[in-house]
Tab-separated table of C-alpha atoms in Angstrom:
chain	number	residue	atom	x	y	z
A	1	UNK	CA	0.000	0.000	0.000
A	2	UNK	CA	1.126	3.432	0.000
A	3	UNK	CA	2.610	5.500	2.489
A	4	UNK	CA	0.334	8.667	1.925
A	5	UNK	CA	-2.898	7.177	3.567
A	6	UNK	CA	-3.305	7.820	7.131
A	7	UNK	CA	-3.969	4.661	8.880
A	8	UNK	CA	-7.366	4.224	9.061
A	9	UNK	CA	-7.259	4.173	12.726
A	10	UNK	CA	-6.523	8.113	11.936
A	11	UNK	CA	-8.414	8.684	8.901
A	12	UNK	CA	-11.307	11.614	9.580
A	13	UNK	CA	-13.691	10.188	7.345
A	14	UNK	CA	-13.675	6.111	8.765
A	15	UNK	CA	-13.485	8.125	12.633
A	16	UNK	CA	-16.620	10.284	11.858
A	17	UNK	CA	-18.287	7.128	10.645
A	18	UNK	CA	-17.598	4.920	13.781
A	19	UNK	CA	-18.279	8.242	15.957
A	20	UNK	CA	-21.580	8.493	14.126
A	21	UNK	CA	-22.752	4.916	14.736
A	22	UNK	CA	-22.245	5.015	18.799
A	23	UNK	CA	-24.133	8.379	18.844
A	24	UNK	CA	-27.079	6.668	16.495
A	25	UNK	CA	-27.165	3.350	18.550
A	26	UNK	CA	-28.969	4.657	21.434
A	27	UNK	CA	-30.912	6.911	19.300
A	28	UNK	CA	-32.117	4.234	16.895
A	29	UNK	CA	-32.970	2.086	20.269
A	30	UNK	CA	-35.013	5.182	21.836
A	31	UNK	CA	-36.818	5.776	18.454
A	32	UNK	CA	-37.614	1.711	18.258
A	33	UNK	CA	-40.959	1.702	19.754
A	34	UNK	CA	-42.375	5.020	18.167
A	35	UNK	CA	-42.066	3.633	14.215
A	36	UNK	CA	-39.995	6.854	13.268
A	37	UNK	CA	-36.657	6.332	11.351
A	38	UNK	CA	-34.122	8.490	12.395
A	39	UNK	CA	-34.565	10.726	9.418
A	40	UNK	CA	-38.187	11.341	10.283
A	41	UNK	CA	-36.933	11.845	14.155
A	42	UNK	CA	-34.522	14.622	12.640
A	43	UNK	CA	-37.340	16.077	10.333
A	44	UNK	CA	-39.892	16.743	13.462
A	45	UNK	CA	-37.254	17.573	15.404
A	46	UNK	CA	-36.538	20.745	13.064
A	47	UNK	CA	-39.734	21.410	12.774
A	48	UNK	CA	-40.333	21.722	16.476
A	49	UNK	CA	-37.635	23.761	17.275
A	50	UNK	CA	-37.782	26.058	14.176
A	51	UNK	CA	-41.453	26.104	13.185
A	52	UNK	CA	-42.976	25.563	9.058
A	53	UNK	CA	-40.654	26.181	6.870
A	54	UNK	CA	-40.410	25.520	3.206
A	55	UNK	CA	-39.289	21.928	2.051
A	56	UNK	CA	-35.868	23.229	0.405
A	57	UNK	CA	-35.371	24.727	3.779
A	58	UNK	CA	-36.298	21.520	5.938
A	59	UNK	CA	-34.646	19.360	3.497
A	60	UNK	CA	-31.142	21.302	4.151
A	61	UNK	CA	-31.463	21.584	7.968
A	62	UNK	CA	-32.303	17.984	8.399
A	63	UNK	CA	-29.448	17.185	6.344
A	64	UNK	CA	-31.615	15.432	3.675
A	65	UNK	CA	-31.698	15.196	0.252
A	66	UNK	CA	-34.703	16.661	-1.393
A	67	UNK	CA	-36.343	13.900	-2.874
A	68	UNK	CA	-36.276	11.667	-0.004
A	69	UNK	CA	-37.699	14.171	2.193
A	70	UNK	CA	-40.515	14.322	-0.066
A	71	UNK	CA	-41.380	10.757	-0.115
A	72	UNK	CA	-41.020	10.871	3.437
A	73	UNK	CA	-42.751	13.910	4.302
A	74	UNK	CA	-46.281	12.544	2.163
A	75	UNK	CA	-45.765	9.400	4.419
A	76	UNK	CA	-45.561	11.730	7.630
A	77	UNK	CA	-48.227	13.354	6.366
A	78	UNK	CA	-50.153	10.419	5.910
A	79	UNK	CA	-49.619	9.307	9.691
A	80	UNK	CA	-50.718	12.922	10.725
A	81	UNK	CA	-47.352	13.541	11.855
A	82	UNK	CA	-46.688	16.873	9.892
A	83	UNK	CA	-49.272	18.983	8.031
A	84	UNK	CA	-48.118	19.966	3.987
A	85	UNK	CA	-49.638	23.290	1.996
A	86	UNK	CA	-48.733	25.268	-0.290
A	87	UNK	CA	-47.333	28.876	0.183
A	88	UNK	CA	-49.956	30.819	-0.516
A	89	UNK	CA	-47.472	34.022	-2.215
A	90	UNK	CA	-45.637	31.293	-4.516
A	91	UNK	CA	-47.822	28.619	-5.084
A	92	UNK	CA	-44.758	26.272	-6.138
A	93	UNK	CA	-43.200	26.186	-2.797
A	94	UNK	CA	-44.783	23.744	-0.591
A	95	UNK	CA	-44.651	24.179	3.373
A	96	UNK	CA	-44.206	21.956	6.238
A	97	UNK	CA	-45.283	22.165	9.732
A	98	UNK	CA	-45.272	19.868	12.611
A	99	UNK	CA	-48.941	18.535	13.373
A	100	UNK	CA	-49.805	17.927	17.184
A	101	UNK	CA	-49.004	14.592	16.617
A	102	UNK	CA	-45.588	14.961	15.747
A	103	UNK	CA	-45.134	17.503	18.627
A	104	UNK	CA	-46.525	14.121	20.967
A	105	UNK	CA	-43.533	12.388	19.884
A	106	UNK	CA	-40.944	14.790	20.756
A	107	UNK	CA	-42.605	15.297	23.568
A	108	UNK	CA	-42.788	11.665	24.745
A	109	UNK	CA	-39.119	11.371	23.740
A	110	UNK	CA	-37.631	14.331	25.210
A	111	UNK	CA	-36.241	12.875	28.466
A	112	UNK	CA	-34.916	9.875	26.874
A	113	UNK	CA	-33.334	12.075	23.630
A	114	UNK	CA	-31.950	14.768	26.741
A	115	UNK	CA	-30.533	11.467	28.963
A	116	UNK	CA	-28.835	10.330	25.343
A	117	UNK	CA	-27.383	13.676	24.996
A	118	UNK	CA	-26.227	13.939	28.659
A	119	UNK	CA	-24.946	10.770	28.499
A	120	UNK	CA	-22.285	11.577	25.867
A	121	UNK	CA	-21.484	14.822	27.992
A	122	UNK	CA	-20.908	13.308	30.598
A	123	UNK	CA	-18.651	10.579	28.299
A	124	UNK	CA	-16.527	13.337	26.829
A	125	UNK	CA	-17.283	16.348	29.936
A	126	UNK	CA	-19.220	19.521	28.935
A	127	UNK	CA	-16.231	21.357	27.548
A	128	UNK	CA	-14.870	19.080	25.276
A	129	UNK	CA	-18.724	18.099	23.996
A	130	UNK	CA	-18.603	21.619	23.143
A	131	UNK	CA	-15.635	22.032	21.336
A	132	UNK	CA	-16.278	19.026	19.331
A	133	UNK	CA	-19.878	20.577	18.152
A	134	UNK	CA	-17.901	23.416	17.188
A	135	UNK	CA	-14.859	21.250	15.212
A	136	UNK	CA	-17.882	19.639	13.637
A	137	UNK	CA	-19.258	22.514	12.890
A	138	UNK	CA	-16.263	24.047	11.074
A	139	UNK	CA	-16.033	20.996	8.595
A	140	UNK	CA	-19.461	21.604	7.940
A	141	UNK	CA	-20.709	23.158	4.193
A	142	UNK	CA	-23.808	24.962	5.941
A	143	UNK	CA	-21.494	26.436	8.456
A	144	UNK	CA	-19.484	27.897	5.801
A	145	UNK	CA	-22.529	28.886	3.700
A	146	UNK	CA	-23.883	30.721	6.608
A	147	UNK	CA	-20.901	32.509	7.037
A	148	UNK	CA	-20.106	33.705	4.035
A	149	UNK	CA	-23.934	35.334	4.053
């Protein structure tokens, strides 16, 4: 092999991946008796905390691509877990809000999704949590975008 690889022991890409599978375990666990993927968890979970917003807009921030959010969001929609219309100044874009259904699930799942979250805090301690968010952060495209606006 060559020399210029990092070992994969070091390589950023193989270390997010493993990183990203011990975070999802417990997550995939919590979200095991509620029937919601983890891509549907992240969709309502935007939409709580941010409110409707257009589909381009959800799409990005629940780090989707846009076609599978919209086969997922006419399924959601379908289980009455987010409400779809259209805007009604540009009848092309379509807008997506969090029905009180969804908002049961995040509810039901808060303490559970905070313990998760506490739990890796506590793995790591607060500081270093924080710094990696922000490391994370910095590698990501959206950060960039936004600061560039």
């Amino acid at each position: 092999m060559t020399n210029s690889l990092p070992s994969t022991t070091r390589s950023l890409p193989i270390a997010l991946m493993r990183a990203r599978e011990s975070v999802m375990a417990p997550i995939r666990d919590m979200l095991s008796e509620t029937g919601l993927s983890e891509q549907q968890w992240r969709v309502l979970r935007v939409l709580a905390e941010q409110g409707e917003m257009d589909s381009h807009s959800l799409a990005e921030r629940a780090c989707l691509l846009f076609p599978s959010l919209t086969r997922m969001a006419a399924t959601m929609n379908a289980k009455g877990l987010i409400t779809q219309t259209r805007d009604p100044n540009d009848r092309r874009r379509q807008l997506i809000a969090i029905a009180p259904a969804g908002l049961a699930i995040i509810a039901s799942r808060a303490e559970a999704a905070s313990a998760i979250a506490k739990g890796f805090r506590n793995k790591i301690g607060d500081e270093d949590y924080e710094t990696l968010l922000d490391l994370l952060g910095r590698l990501s495209a959206d950060t960039d975008a936004e600061e560039t606006v």
